Structure formats: C-alpha cells, structure tokens
Amino acid sequence: MLGIIILAAGQGTRMKSALPKVMHKVAGITMLHHVLDATKPLAPEQIVVVASKALLPYVNQKDADYIIQENPQGTGHAVQCALQYLKPNITEVIILCGDTPLITPDTLHTLKKSKADVNILSMYLSGDDLSKAYGRLIIEGNSVSRIVEMKEATNGEKLLPYANAGVYKVSITILKTTLPLLTNNNKSKEYYLTDIVRLAHTQKNSTSYILGEADEFFGVNSKADLSCAEQIMQDRLRAQHMHNGVTLIDPKTVFFSMDTRAEPDVTIHPFVTFGPNVTLKTGAIVYQSCHLENAILHQNTKVGPFAHLRGDVELLEKAEIGNFVEIKKSTINKGAKIKHLSYIGDATIGIKANIGAGVITCNYNGFTKSQTIIGDGAFVGSNSSLIAPVTIHRNSIIGAGSTITQNVNENDLVFTRCPQTTKEKGAIKFKDKYKN
Ligand code: UD1
Ligand code: CA
C-alpha cells in the first residue's frame, strides 16, 4: 500500500510573511492544496503532512493526517517524525515537499509505477540553471550512488546536471533501516533526507531516477519564486482553456483560478481576472478589464468592459452587464440589462428589466443588508436610488433621478422630483456678480 509524506514544517523565512509558506496561493489555492490535489489521484492509503505548529490553524485537518515536527532539524528528521504515524499496511511512500505547487499527478503516477527500491525524480539542468541550489545526483551506471547537497559539493560536483527534485519513492523497509543511520555531520548541521540514497545504495538496494520537466519541480522559497510559480500555472490554465475551445484574445493578460470552468465558445477579452468559483457557459463574453468571482454566466451573457461581479452572482441567458457596474449577491434574469455605472447588491432583477445608468440599490444601512426585487420588464430610469428593502413590480417605470423608498405596483409610473425652478437670464446676473 502506498503512503504519501508531504514535508511542510520549514519556517519559510525567505517569504518574509506572517503566513506560513505553504499557505500562500497559486491560481487561487494554497501551495499545500496543490500538492495534496496532485497526490490524491494516486489513491494513497494515507497522506501525512509534516507541519509546524504555526501551520495548524490554517489547514483543514480532514485533508490529511497532520503531524507536528517540534524542532525542525532537516528533511531527514522530518520524515523520521512521520514514520511512526504511518499505518502498518503501508509498504512504500512517496515523499514530496509542500512548496512545489506545480507537480502533476501524471509525473507522480510514473514515479508510483517505478520498480527501484529508491526512486528519485530529477531534472536536467544546463546553462545558467546549473547554478541553482538543488542537490545533485551522483550516477554510477544505472544507479544513483548518492545525492550531494550544493553546500557540500566540490566544484566539479556543482556542475553535475542531474538535480534532485525533492520527490522520492522509497520502500518502508529502506526508510526504517536508513533513517536511524543519518547524521547531521554537515555544513547545515541538519539530517539530510538525501543521505538515505547513499545508505540504500551501500546496502545493495536498487536506486534509480526519473527525469521530469524542471517547471514541475519548481520550489517556492520567496515572493519572487511565488510569482514565477503563478506565471507557470497561469500559462498552463490558459493553454488548457484554449484547448477546450475558449477564445482568449490576449492570453497573457487573463488570470484564472484553478476552479474556473468555461465551456467552448466563451470569449475572454484582455485584462480579466477570475477569482474563485466562476462558471462561464457557451457564448458568454467577458470584455476587457473585469474581475469576476463566485459568479455563473449563463449562455450568451455579456459582461464588461470594466465590471466587477462578486459574492454569488447569477446572470441568466442573454443578460448584459456593462461598464463600471458592480454586482454583488444578485440574480439577473434572462435578457435584463444593466449597462452603465451601477451598483446592484442583494437584488433580483426580472426578465428583460432595464436598469438605467447610475442606478444604485441602497442595500446597506450601516448595520443590516436588505433586498431589492425588480420585476420582469420593469424600467428603472437613470440615476435612481432604490432604498432596500423595496419591491418594484413588473412592467412599472421609475422616472430618472428618483429616490424610491416604497414598493412600486405593477404597471405604475413613479418618480420623485423637485419642481424645476427657472430664473430668466439669471445666468447673466450670476456671472456679473462674481466678475472681478
Ligand atoms: C531539498 C533537498 C535538495 C533538493 C531540493 C529540491 C535535502 C537535504 N535537500 O533542499 O537536494 O534539490 O529540496 O527542492 O533534502 N522541511 C521540513 N522540516 C525540516 C526541513 C524542511 O518539513 O526540518 C520541509 C520544508 O518545509 C520544505 C521541504 O522540507 O517544504 C524541503 O526543505 P528545504 O529546506 O526547502 O530543502 P532544500 O534546501 O530546498
Ligand atoms: Ca526548497
């Protein structure tokens, strides 16, 4: 039976953040979650996360068995801490790090199928990448005789091209025989997990490696690394969506969440960001410079340019949201239009209702939120304020510039306006008064 050990107890000091390193997000989900998600398709018997105490308040303890490494003394020490918590039926483990969010299930499947007693995922470095701080594999024939950490490497070893990705498959027997033999007799005064390779090889076990894409093993140690990981993940998501038939006018400027769902023939214009939980159905168009989260756009809806949808929004077929419109927690029924400069919050907008420029639902009195309901075919004139709770029944008309505090009945025409005052030629007198 396969077990998974994810190492995530390191301090992450180089992130310069109060948030534990593996809780930083890439494409909207935490790095730890990316790693957990990549391991789940392997159907492991158990997942153990080696965590720091500081990490616990942030995690969902149902995702895995979290164990605490009290006093971190290196990756070898971390695995040793995990060992005693593994279920007795586990015969081999895949060990990986919580700070490598780009690893894919496919690569882990290949590792799972490998036959060697110890198998190491590796990447081939060349050019400038040779200076990267990854441990290096010392390869003898078909075996890996040891891994040398860069800190310990001779100048010759530093130029070896096969780098340790920090992901391994190891039999439990080997972990049990080699981990107790580790020493911290090295430059970092740490128990290096990588030393188990030398010990396993000396004990005549088979030690092998599998080459993978360097991108997948990218480890995040700093905010600069985090932005690199984000770029790589976004490129993957853009490619995936285009492969599925989504049109991206300028892919580099569109940012997805891992859970963004888009059907074929959705079109996304430049500079659009998707927060969590957005679904786009066929024919939906998102114009330039929009931010969408927790939203469903049904078929042939249009949003933007410059629109903000958030907090549970549903646009039914052919609904249209235009520029400088914010919609929060509202349902916009079929064919309804809110085309300019509006805030619509805690509202239901009826079929083919027309909401004029600058209409605001006043949903918040500083203490509580209230609902605005607008019926089918209603017409709300420009620059009206709708003081919630309020219902505007269907096919009614609200005159422009009204402040609506009471319900409006079906088919009524309602407006609230001061009479207009005219002072003939008053403009001339006014200007004369202020001249000089
Ligand atoms: C490690 C490998 C290196 C490899 C690289 C790949 C060792 C000794 N070196 O180096 O060969 O090329 O990963 O990215 O393993 N952690 C704990 N407890 C500890 C120490 C670390 O849980 O006591 C966790 C960290 O949170 C991190 C992971 O282990 O998620 C790796 O530790 P890190 O210190 O980043 O190792 P590297 O120096 O990157
Ligand atoms: Ca690292």
Short mmCIF file of C-alpha atoms in Angstrom, two decimals, residues 372-376 378-380 386 390-398 404 406-410:
data_model
loop_
_atom_site.label_atom_id
_atom_site.label_comp_id
_atom_site.label_asym_id
_atom_site.label_seq_id
_atom_site.Cartn_x
_atom_site.Cartn_y
_atom_site.Cartn_z
CA THR A 372 -34.29 44.84 -3.75
CA ILE A 373 -36.64 42.99 -6.06
CA ILE A 374 -37.27 44.30 -9.54
CA GLY A 375 -39.96 42.58 -11.61
CA ASP A 376 -39.95 41.40 -15.21
CA ALA A 378 -39.55 46.98 -15.24
CA PHE A 379 -37.73 50.12 -16.37
CA VAL A 380 -35.64 51.96 -13.79
CA LEU A 386 -33.61 52.20 -4.63
CA VAL A 390 -38.09 47.53 -1.73
CA THR A 391 -40.01 45.77 -4.50
CA ILE A 392 -40.57 47.27 -7.91
CA HIS A 393 -43.26 45.21 -9.55
CA ARG A 394 -43.25 44.17 -13.13
CA ASN A 395 -43.72 46.44 -16.11
CA SER A 396 -43.54 49.56 -13.92
CA ILE A 397 -41.50 52.62 -14.85
CA ILE A 398 -39.37 54.70 -12.49
CA ILE A 404 -37.56 55.09 -4.22
CA GLN A 406 -41.79 52.46 -1.16
CA ASN A 407 -42.86 49.49 -3.23
CA VAL A 408 -43.99 50.25 -6.78
CA ASN A 409 -47.04 48.47 -8.17
CA GLU A 410 -47.29 46.65 -11.47
#
